[in-house]
PDB file of C-alpha atoms in Angstrom:
ATOM      1  CA  UNK B  94     189.006  38.744 175.810  1.00 45.00           C
ATOM      2  CA  UNK B  95     186.377  41.339 176.542  1.00 75.00           C
ATOM      3  CA  UNK B  96     188.793  44.140 175.642  1.00 90.00           C
ATOM      4  CA  UNK B  97     190.963  43.746 172.494  1.00 95.00           C
ATOM      5  CA  UNK B  98     194.603  43.246 173.354  1.00 97.00           C
ATOM      6  CA  UNK B  99     195.697  46.273 171.402  1.00 97.00           C
ATOM      7  CA  UNK B 100     193.253  48.500 173.290  1.00 97.00           C
ATOM      8  CA  UNK B 101     194.459  47.069 176.567  1.00 96.00           C
ATOM      9  CA  UNK B 102     198.062  47.829 175.663  1.00 97.00           C
ATOM     10  CA  UNK B 103     197.440  51.323 174.461  1.00 95.00           C
ATOM     11  CA  UNK B 104     195.729  52.173 177.748  1.00 95.00           C
ATOM     12  CA  UNK B 105     198.581  50.810 179.903  1.00 95.00           C
ATOM     13  CA  UNK B 106     201.003  53.704 179.789  1.00 92.00           C
ATOM     14  CA  UNK B 107     199.337  56.703 178.094  1.00 95.00           C
ATOM     15  CA  UNK B 108     201.745  59.261 179.542  1.00 95.00           C
ATOM     16  CA  UNK B 109     204.840  57.367 178.361  1.00 96.00           C
ATOM     17  CA  UNK B 110     203.272  56.847 174.937  1.00 97.00           C
ATOM     18  CA  UNK B 111     202.649  60.547 174.592  1.00 97.00           C
ATOM     19  CA  UNK B 112     206.117  61.461 175.676  1.00 96.00           C
ATOM     20  CA  UNK B 113     207.687  58.982 173.302  1.00 96.00           C
ATOM     21  CA  UNK B 114     205.687  60.341 170.322  1.00 98.00           C
ATOM     22  CA  UNK B 115     205.886  64.085 170.963  1.00 97.00           C
ATOM     23  CA  UNK B 116     209.656  64.390 171.435  1.00 97.00           C
ATOM     24  CA  UNK B 117     211.307  67.819 170.754  1.00 96.00           C
ATOM     25  CA  UNK B 118     212.991  66.223 167.724  1.00 97.00           C
ATOM     26  CA  UNK B 119     209.545  65.656 166.232  1.00 97.00           C
ATOM     27  CA  UNK B 120     208.489  69.203 167.147  1.00 96.00           C
ATOM     28  CA  UNK B 121     211.487  70.577 165.321  1.00 96.00           C
ATOM     29  CA  UNK B 122     210.798  68.273 162.410  1.00 97.00           C
ATOM     30  CA  UNK B 123     207.226  69.570 162.150  1.00 96.00           C
ATOM     31  CA  UNK B 124     208.299  73.178 162.256  1.00 94.00           C
ATOM     32  CA  UNK B 125     211.004  72.729 159.655  1.00 94.00           C
ATOM     33  CA  UNK B 126     213.850  73.695 162.010  1.00 95.00           C
ATOM     34  CA  UNK B 127     215.654  70.345 162.104  1.00 96.00           C
ATOM     35  CA  UNK B 128     219.215  70.795 160.823  1.00 94.00           C
ATOM     36  CA  UNK B 129     220.470  68.417 158.175  1.00 95.00           C
ATOM     37  CA  UNK B 130     223.258  66.926 160.307  1.00 94.00           C
ATOM     38  CA  UNK B 131     220.754  65.925 163.023  1.00 95.00           C
ATOM     39  CA  UNK B 132     218.339  64.565 160.461  1.00 97.00           C
ATOM     40  CA  UNK B 133     221.150  62.602 158.835  1.00 96.00           C
ATOM     41  CA  UNK B 134     222.231  61.108 162.134  1.00 95.00           C
ATOM     42  CA  UNK B 135     218.671  59.955 162.902  1.00 96.00           C
ATOM     43  CA  UNK B 136     218.103  58.625 159.392  1.00 97.00           C
ATOM     44  CA  UNK B 137     221.323  56.661 159.507  1.00 96.00           C
ATOM     45  CA  UNK B 138     220.139  54.926 162.672  1.00 96.00           C
ATOM     46  CA  UNK B 139     216.597  54.453 161.456  1.00 96.00           C
ATOM     47  CA  UNK B 140     217.984  52.773 158.334  1.00 96.00           C
ATOM     48  CA  UNK B 141     219.925  50.329 160.476  1.00 96.00           C
ATOM     49  CA  UNK B 142     216.728  49.718 162.407  1.00 96.00           C
ATOM     50  CA  UNK B 143     214.869  49.008 159.147  1.00 96.00           C
ATOM     51  CA  UNK B 144     217.532  46.511 158.089  1.00 95.00           C
ATOM     52  CA  UNK B 145     217.112  44.565 161.308  1.00 96.00           C
ATOM     53  CA  UNK B 146     213.336  44.754 160.821  1.00 95.00           C
ATOM     54  CA  UNK B 147     213.709  42.633 157.747  1.00 96.00           C
ATOM     55  CA  UNK B 148     215.356  39.808 159.736  1.00 96.00           C
ATOM     56  CA  UNK B 149     212.722  40.144 162.409  1.00 98.00           C
ATOM     57  CA  UNK B 150     209.892  39.704 159.914  1.00 97.00           C
ATOM     58  CA  UNK B 151     211.634  36.654 158.529  1.00 96.00           C
ATOM     59  CA  UNK B 152     211.767  35.113 161.945  1.00 97.00           C
ATOM     60  CA  UNK B 153     208.077  35.722 162.515  1.00 98.00           C
ATOM     61  CA  UNK B 154     207.156  34.213 159.157  1.00 97.00           C
ATOM     62  CA  UNK B 155     209.134  31.107 160.097  1.00 96.00           C
ATOM     63  CA  UNK B 156     206.720  30.544 163.026  1.00 95.00           C
ATOM     64  CA  UNK B 157     203.697  30.256 160.804  1.00 93.00           C
ATOM     65  CA  UNK B 158     202.447  26.929 159.467  1.00 85.00           C
ATOM     66  CA  UNK B 159     199.833  27.379 156.795  1.00 75.00           C
ATOM     67  CA  UNK B 160     197.364  24.438 156.739  1.00 66.00           C
ATOM     68  CA  UNK B 161     196.914  22.569 153.481  1.00 64.00           C
ATOM     69  CA  UNK B 162     193.572  22.848 151.703  1.00 59.00           C
ATOM     70  CA  UNK B 163     191.579  19.889 150.454  1.00 56.00           C
ATOM     71  CA  UNK B 164     190.569  20.706 146.896  1.00 58.00           C
ATOM     72  CA  UNK B 165     187.613  18.341 147.165  1.00 58.00           C
ATOM     73  CA  UNK B 166     186.132  20.197 150.114  1.00 58.00           C
ATOM     74  CA  UNK B 167     182.898  22.055 149.402  1.00 51.00           C
ATOM     75  CA  UNK B 168     183.451  24.530 152.188  1.00 58.00           C
ATOM     76  CA  UNK B 169     184.655  27.968 151.124  1.00 53.00           C
ATOM     77  CA  UNK B 170     188.181  28.809 152.276  1.00 65.00           C
ATOM     78  CA  UNK B 171     188.204  31.349 155.083  1.00 74.00           C
ATOM     79  CA  UNK B 172     191.665  32.607 155.934  1.00 79.00           C
ATOM     80  CA  UNK B 173     192.931  31.495 159.323  1.00 89.00           C
ATOM     81  CA  UNK B 174     194.453  33.928 161.795  1.00 92.00           C
ATOM     82  CA  UNK B 175     197.828  32.506 160.842  1.00 92.00           C
ATOM     83  CA  UNK B 176     197.178  33.082 157.151  1.00 93.00           C
ATOM     84  CA  UNK B 177     196.094  36.671 157.838  1.00 94.00           C
ATOM     85  CA  UNK B 178     199.291  37.207 159.865  1.00 96.00           C
ATOM     86  CA  UNK B 179     201.442  35.755 157.035  1.00 96.00           C
ATOM     87  CA  UNK B 180     199.828  38.075 154.523  1.00 96.00           C
ATOM     88  CA  UNK B 181     200.447  41.078 156.813  1.00 97.00           C
ATOM     89  CA  UNK B 182     204.051  40.103 157.399  1.00 98.00           C
ATOM     90  CA  UNK B 183     204.673  39.804 153.618  1.00 97.00           C
ATOM     91  CA  UNK B 184     203.182  43.239 153.236  1.00 97.00           C
ATOM     92  CA  UNK B 185     205.637  44.407 155.899  1.00 97.00           C
ATOM     93  CA  UNK B 186     208.558  43.108 153.849  1.00 96.00           C
ATOM     94  CA  UNK B 187     207.293  44.825 150.712  1.00 96.00           C
ATOM     95  CA  UNK B 188     206.794  48.056 152.664  1.00 96.00           C
ATOM     96  CA  UNK B 189     210.275  48.037 154.246  1.00 96.00           C
ATOM     97  CA  UNK B 190     211.898  47.384 150.861  1.00 95.00           C
ATOM     98  CA  UNK B 191     210.122  50.533 149.552  1.00 96.00           C
ATOM     99  CA  UNK B 192     211.080  52.415 152.705  1.00 96.00           C
ATOM    100  CA  UNK B 193     214.779  51.628 152.231  1.00 96.00           C
ATOM    101  CA  UNK B 194     214.509  52.829 148.646  1.00 97.00           C
ATOM    102  CA  UNK B 195     212.922  56.050 149.896  1.00 97.00           C
ATOM    103  CA  UNK B 196     215.814  56.591 152.259  1.00 97.00           C
ATOM    104  CA  UNK B 197     218.262  56.336 149.426  1.00 97.00           C
ATOM    105  CA  UNK B 198     216.382  58.553 146.984  1.00 98.00           C
ATOM    106  CA  UNK B 199     215.672  61.284 149.514  1.00 98.00           C
ATOM    107  CA  UNK B 200     219.209  61.245 150.791  1.00 97.00           C
ATOM    108  CA  UNK B 201     220.515  61.710 147.262  1.00 97.00           C
ATOM    109  CA  UNK B 202     218.004  64.448 146.463  1.00 97.00           C
ATOM    110  CA  UNK B 203     218.567  66.487 149.630  1.00 97.00           C
ATOM    111  CA  UNK B 204     222.234  65.793 150.382  1.00 97.00           C
ATOM    112  CA  UNK B 205     221.666  63.725 153.564  1.00 97.00           C
ATOM    113  CA  UNK B 206     224.308  61.352 154.924  1.00 96.00           C
ATOM    114  CA  UNK B 207     223.008  57.832 155.643  1.00 95.00           C
ATOM    115  CA  UNK B 208     226.275  56.874 157.327  1.00 94.00           C
ATOM    116  CA  UNK B 209     226.391  59.884 159.622  1.00 92.00           C
ATOM    117  CA  UNK B 210     227.924  59.169 163.009  1.00 84.00           C
ATOM    118  CA  UNK B 211     225.292  59.083 165.740  1.00 61.00           C
ATOM    119  CA  UNK B 212     226.861  61.768 167.964  1.00 58.00           C
ATOM    120  CA  UNK B 213     223.501  63.353 168.723  1.00 41.00           C
ATOM    121  CA  UNK B 214     222.368  60.083 170.256  1.00 43.00           C
ATOM    122  CA  UNK B 215     225.124  60.149 172.842  1.00 39.00           C
ATOM    123  CA  UNK B 216     226.435  56.838 171.548  1.00 39.00           C
ATOM    124  CA  UNK B 217     229.799  55.370 172.069  1.00 37.00           C
ATOM    125  CA  UNK B 218     229.338  52.953 169.190  1.00 40.00           C
ATOM    126  CA  UNK B 219     230.778  55.305 166.648  1.00 39.00           C
ATOM    127  CA  UNK B 220     234.522  55.713 167.132  1.00 38.00           C
ATOM    128  CA  UNK B 221     237.891  55.428 165.492  1.00 36.00           C
ATOM    129  CA  UNK B 222     239.897  52.306 164.944  1.00 38.00           C
ATOM    130  CA  UNK B 223     243.326  52.665 163.471  1.00 37.00           C
ATOM    131  CA  UNK B 224     242.498  56.098 162.225  1.00 38.00           C
ATOM    132  CA  UNK B 225     239.299  55.148 160.432  1.00 39.00           C
ATOM    133  CA  UNK B 226     235.755  56.108 161.271  1.00 60.00           C
ATOM    134  CA  UNK B 227     233.540  53.280 162.388  1.00 76.00           C
ATOM    135  CA  UNK B 228     229.829  53.489 161.745  1.00 84.00           C
ATOM    136  CA  UNK B 229     227.243  51.313 163.424  1.00 90.00           C
ATOM    137  CA  UNK B 230     224.135  51.194 165.584  1.00 93.00           C
ATOM    138  CA  UNK B 231     224.080  53.345 168.741  1.00 93.00           C
ATOM    139  CA  UNK B 232     223.044  51.642 171.976  1.00 93.00           C
ATOM    140  CA  UNK B 233     219.311  52.375 171.512  1.00 96.00           C
ATOM    141  CA  UNK B 234     219.314  51.147 167.920  1.00 96.00           C
ATOM    142  CA  UNK B 235     221.168  48.052 169.156  1.00 96.00           C
ATOM    143  CA  UNK B 236     218.528  47.719 171.788  1.00 97.00           C
ATOM    144  CA  UNK B 237     215.895  47.600 169.038  1.00 97.00           C
ATOM    145  CA  UNK B 238     217.938  44.988 167.129  1.00 97.00           C
ATOM    146  CA  UNK B 239     218.311  42.854 170.252  1.00 98.00           C
ATOM    147  CA  UNK B 240     214.604  43.133 171.049  1.00 98.00           C
ATOM    148  CA  UNK B 241     213.699  42.102 167.513  1.00 98.00           C
ATOM    149  CA  UNK B 242     215.947  39.067 167.706  1.00 97.00           C
ATOM    150  CA  UNK B 243     214.453  38.104 171.115  1.00 97.00           C
ATOM    151  CA  UNK B 244     210.856  38.633 169.982  1.00 97.00           C
ATOM    152  CA  UNK B 245     211.549  36.517 166.926  1.00 97.00           C
ATOM    153  CA  UNK B 246     213.272  33.727 168.741  1.00 97.00           C
ATOM    154  CA  UNK B 247     211.958  30.155 169.202  1.00 95.00           C
ATOM    155  CA  UNK B 248     211.131  30.947 172.832  1.00 94.00           C
ATOM    156  CA  UNK B 249     208.600  33.636 171.853  1.00 96.00           C
ATOM    157  CA  UNK B 250     205.160  33.119 170.403  1.00 95.00           C
ATOM    158  CA  UNK B 251     203.981  34.534 167.097  1.00 97.00           C
ATOM    159  CA  UNK B 252     201.478  36.671 168.986  1.00 97.00           C
ATOM    160  CA  UNK B 253     204.171  38.243 171.092  1.00 97.00           C
ATOM    161  CA  UNK B 254     206.263  38.998 168.028  1.00 98.00           C
ATOM    162  CA  UNK B 255     203.285  40.660 166.308  1.00 98.00           C
ATOM    163  CA  UNK B 256     202.706  42.712 169.414  1.00 98.00           C
ATOM    164  CA  UNK B 257     206.267  44.052 169.107  1.00 98.00           C
ATOM    165  CA  UNK B 258     205.751  44.739 165.429  1.00 98.00           C
ATOM    166  CA  UNK B 259     202.461  46.520 166.067  1.00 98.00           C
ATOM    167  CA  UNK B 260     203.830  48.521 168.947  1.00 98.00           C
ATOM    168  CA  UNK B 261     206.783  49.882 166.969  1.00 98.00           C
ATOM    169  CA  UNK B 262     204.528  50.820 164.072  1.00 98.00           C
ATOM    170  CA  UNK B 263     201.907  52.425 166.275  1.00 98.00           C
ATOM    171  CA  UNK B 264     204.593  54.604 167.891  1.00 98.00           C
ATOM    172  CA  UNK B 265     206.058  55.563 164.472  1.00 98.00           C
ATOM    173  CA  UNK B 266     202.648  56.567 163.127  1.00 98.00           C
ATOM    174  CA  UNK B 267     201.729  58.579 166.171  1.00 98.00           C
ATOM    175  CA  UNK B 268     205.078  60.304 166.223  1.00 98.00           C
ATOM    176  CA  UNK B 269     204.998  61.451 162.659  1.00 98.00           C
ATOM    177  CA  UNK B 270     201.334  62.408 162.763  1.00 98.00           C
ATOM    178  CA  UNK B 271     202.311  64.637 165.658  1.00 98.00           C
ATOM    179  CA  UNK B 272     205.030  66.214 163.542  1.00 97.00           C
ATOM    180  CA  UNK B 273     202.568  66.587 160.611  1.00 97.00           C
ATOM    181  CA  UNK B 274     200.128  68.395 162.872  1.00 97.00           C
ATOM    182  CA  UNK B 275     202.722  71.116 163.469  1.00 96.00           C
ATOM    183  CA  UNK B 276     203.467  71.793 159.840  1.00 93.00           C
ATOM    184  CA  UNK B 277     202.350  75.149 158.447  1.00 79.00           C
ATOM    185  CA  UNK B 278     202.281  76.234 154.792  1.00 62.00           C
ATOM    186  CA  UNK B 279     203.612  79.599 155.859  1.00 52.00           C
ATOM    187  CA  UNK B 280     206.781  77.925 157.199  1.00 58.00           C
ATOM    188  CA  UNK B 281     207.479  76.109 153.935  1.00 57.00           C
ATOM    189  CA  UNK B 282     210.391  77.057 151.626  1.00 69.00           C
ATOM    190  CA  UNK B 283     212.990  77.791 154.337  1.00 86.00           C
ATOM    191  CA  UNK B 284     213.191  74.420 156.117  1.00 94.00           C
ATOM    192  CA  UNK B 285     216.570  73.715 157.653  1.00 95.00           C
ATOM    193  CA  UNK B 286     216.741  70.313 155.969  1.00 95.00           C
ATOM    194  CA  UNK B 287     215.793  71.707 152.548  1.00 95.00           C
ATOM    195  CA  UNK B 288     212.365  70.246 152.741  1.00 95.00           C
ATOM    196  CA  UNK B 289     213.141  66.533 152.950  1.00 97.00           C
ATOM    197  CA  UNK B 290     210.852  65.999 155.905  1.00 97.00           C
ATOM    198  CA  UNK B 291     208.032  68.281 154.809  1.00 96.00           C
ATOM    199  CA  UNK B 292     207.867  67.150 151.209  1.00 95.00           C
ATOM    200  CA  UNK B 293     208.910  63.499 151.332  1.00 96.00           C
ATOM    201  CA  UNK B 294     209.216  61.807 154.725  1.00 98.00           C
ATOM    202  CA  UNK B 295     206.421  63.191 156.877  1.00 97.00           C
ATOM    203  CA  UNK B 296     203.641  62.720 154.272  1.00 97.00           C
ATOM    204  CA  UNK B 297     204.778  59.113 153.840  1.00 97.00           C
ATOM    205  CA  UNK B 298     204.983  58.323 157.528  1.00 97.00           C
ATOM    206  CA  UNK B 299     201.722  60.013 158.508  1.00 98.00           C
ATOM    207  CA  UNK B 300     199.648  58.796 155.541  1.00 97.00           C
ATOM    208  CA  UNK B 301     196.288  57.014 155.585  1.00 98.00           C
ATOM    209  CA  UNK B 302     197.952  54.104 153.713  1.00 97.00           C
ATOM    210  CA  UNK B 303     200.410  53.671 156.581  1.00 98.00           C
ATOM    211  CA  UNK B 304     197.657  53.987 159.143  1.00 98.00           C
ATOM    212  CA  UNK B 305     195.758  51.256 157.353  1.00 98.00           C
ATOM    213  CA  UNK B 306     198.809  49.000 157.505  1.00 98.00           C
ATOM    214  CA  UNK B 307     199.203  49.605 161.249  1.00 98.00           C
ATOM    215  CA  UNK B 308     195.521  48.799 161.744  1.00 98.00           C
ATOM    216  CA  UNK B 309     195.966  45.577 159.806  1.00 98.00           C
ATOM    217  CA  UNK B 310     198.773  44.428 162.142  1.00 98.00           C
ATOM    218  CA  UNK B 311     196.604  45.357 165.104  1.00 98.00           C
ATOM    219  CA  UNK B 312     193.740  43.273 163.699  1.00 98.00           C
ATOM    220  CA  UNK B 313     196.036  40.311 163.429  1.00 97.00           C
ATOM    221  CA  UNK B 314     197.182  40.784 167.045  1.00 98.00           C
ATOM    222  CA  UNK B 315     193.576  40.921 168.329  1.00 97.00           C
ATOM    223  CA  UNK B 316     192.496  37.964 166.139  1.00 96.00           C
ATOM    224  CA  UNK B 317     195.282  35.747 167.519  1.00 96.00           C
ATOM    225  CA  UNK B 318     194.746  36.931 171.047  1.00 95.00           C
ATOM    226  CA  UNK B 319     191.065  36.236 170.677  1.00 93.00           C
ATOM    227  CA  UNK B 320     191.897  32.554 170.278  1.00 91.00           C
ATOM    228  CA  UNK B 321     193.304  32.307 173.770  1.00 89.00           C
ATOM    229  CA  UNK B 322     191.064  30.355 176.111  1.00 87.00           C
ATOM    230  CA  UNK B 323     190.689  30.652 179.876  1.00 86.00           C
ATOM    231  CA  UNK B 324     191.084  33.607 182.294  1.00 88.00           C
ATOM    232  CA  UNK B 325     194.426  32.383 183.680  1.00 89.00           C
ATOM    233  CA  UNK B 326     196.038  31.974 180.251  1.00 89.00           C
ATOM    234  CA  UNK B 327     194.594  35.339 179.151  1.00 89.00           C
ATOM    235  CA  UNK B 328     196.167  37.119 182.164  1.00 92.00           C
ATOM    236  CA  UNK B 329     199.502  35.372 181.482  1.00 93.00           C
ATOM    237  CA  UNK B 330     199.359  36.494 177.882  1.00 92.00           C
ATOM    238  CA  UNK B 331     198.561  40.068 178.765  1.00 94.00           C
ATOM    239  CA  UNK B 332     201.407  40.166 181.242  1.00 95.00           C
ATOM    240  CA  UNK B 333     203.970  39.021 178.641  1.00 96.00           C
ATOM    241  CA  UNK B 334     202.646  41.363 175.975  1.00 97.00           C
ATOM    242  CA  UNK B 335     202.602  44.303 178.434  1.00 98.00           C
ATOM    243  CA  UNK B 336     206.335  43.703 179.009  1.00 98.00           C
ATOM    244  CA  UNK B 337     207.015  43.919 175.271  1.00 98.00           C
ATOM    245  CA  UNK B 338     204.848  47.031 174.966  1.00 98.00           C
ATOM    246  CA  UNK B 339     206.682  48.781 177.787  1.00 98.00           C
ATOM    247  CA  UNK B 340     210.049  47.829 176.316  1.00 98.00           C
ATOM    248  CA  UNK B 341     209.100  49.377 172.947  1.00 98.00           C
ATOM    249  CA  UNK B 342     207.963  52.579 174.664  1.00 98.00           C
ATOM    250  CA  UNK B 343     211.238  52.753 176.623  1.00 97.00           C
ATOM    251  CA  UNK B 344     213.285  52.428 173.450  1.00 98.00           C
ATOM    252  CA  UNK B 345     211.059  54.725 171.403  1.00 97.00           C
ATOM    253  CA  UNK B 346     211.311  57.534 173.920  1.00 96.00           C
ATOM    254  CA  UNK B 347     215.101  57.379 173.649  1.00 96.00           C
ATOM    255  CA  UNK B 348     215.448  56.818 169.944  1.00 96.00           C
ATOM    256  CA  UNK B 349     215.065  60.510 169.016  1.00 96.00           C
ATOM    257  CA  UNK B 350     218.176  62.639 169.102  1.00 92.00           C
ATOM    258  CA  UNK B 351     218.323  65.410 171.651  1.00 88.00           C
ATOM    259  CA  UNK B 352     217.674  68.881 170.291  1.00 84.00           C
ATOM    260  CA  UNK B 353     219.491  71.941 171.752  1.00 73.00           C
ATOM    261  CA  UNK B 354     217.051  74.488 173.145  1.00 56.00           C
TER     262      UNK B 354
END
């Protein structure tokens, strides 16, 4: 491909990408005005998302067949595209385990509820059965779960699955870097959430380390896409990947809770 696949996808829907990653929820998060109940509701859903992410990564790893190496070969071992993808996916599992631990520790420290009902998401998934509260994914979180299962299925290629992974992480990084750009030292100390976002979450989700991980996924996508031969197959590939990209943007734009003006 003359243009890397990740560049092609980023240029497809720039307006939607911007809207999805500059939501009023993120503006409020950056300014320190996000109330604890709203943050709790979003975190509870993001934690469910993260749990489904683990299953998704496992499905992608199951698609990879690492070639055996001949110990008598004089040629130096250069990692294949599949080996690079496997390494990146393993890193993703390590990162998400750390992320889930961060959720727990910050929730304990700042008094956030990781089982908060998702009322701010307009979801009907949280209700009452026989007098007891039922907690679960709202319809958008469930949409992410369903997308992950579809993108990890046997009918979908490793490349398409990596595009979905990369797309979700690109959006997450852009969103929290937008929030970080709005933070001001003068506003510190009186944050509505007690400082959980400013002190713990936003620095983690907008860091150079996270940006490097996102780039690593993108490199894997472009490396695998670069192995595709023929103009017709290239166009078919781009079309399928564009559908996944647009689906991620649609979900991402709706994943943030609505904020009252």
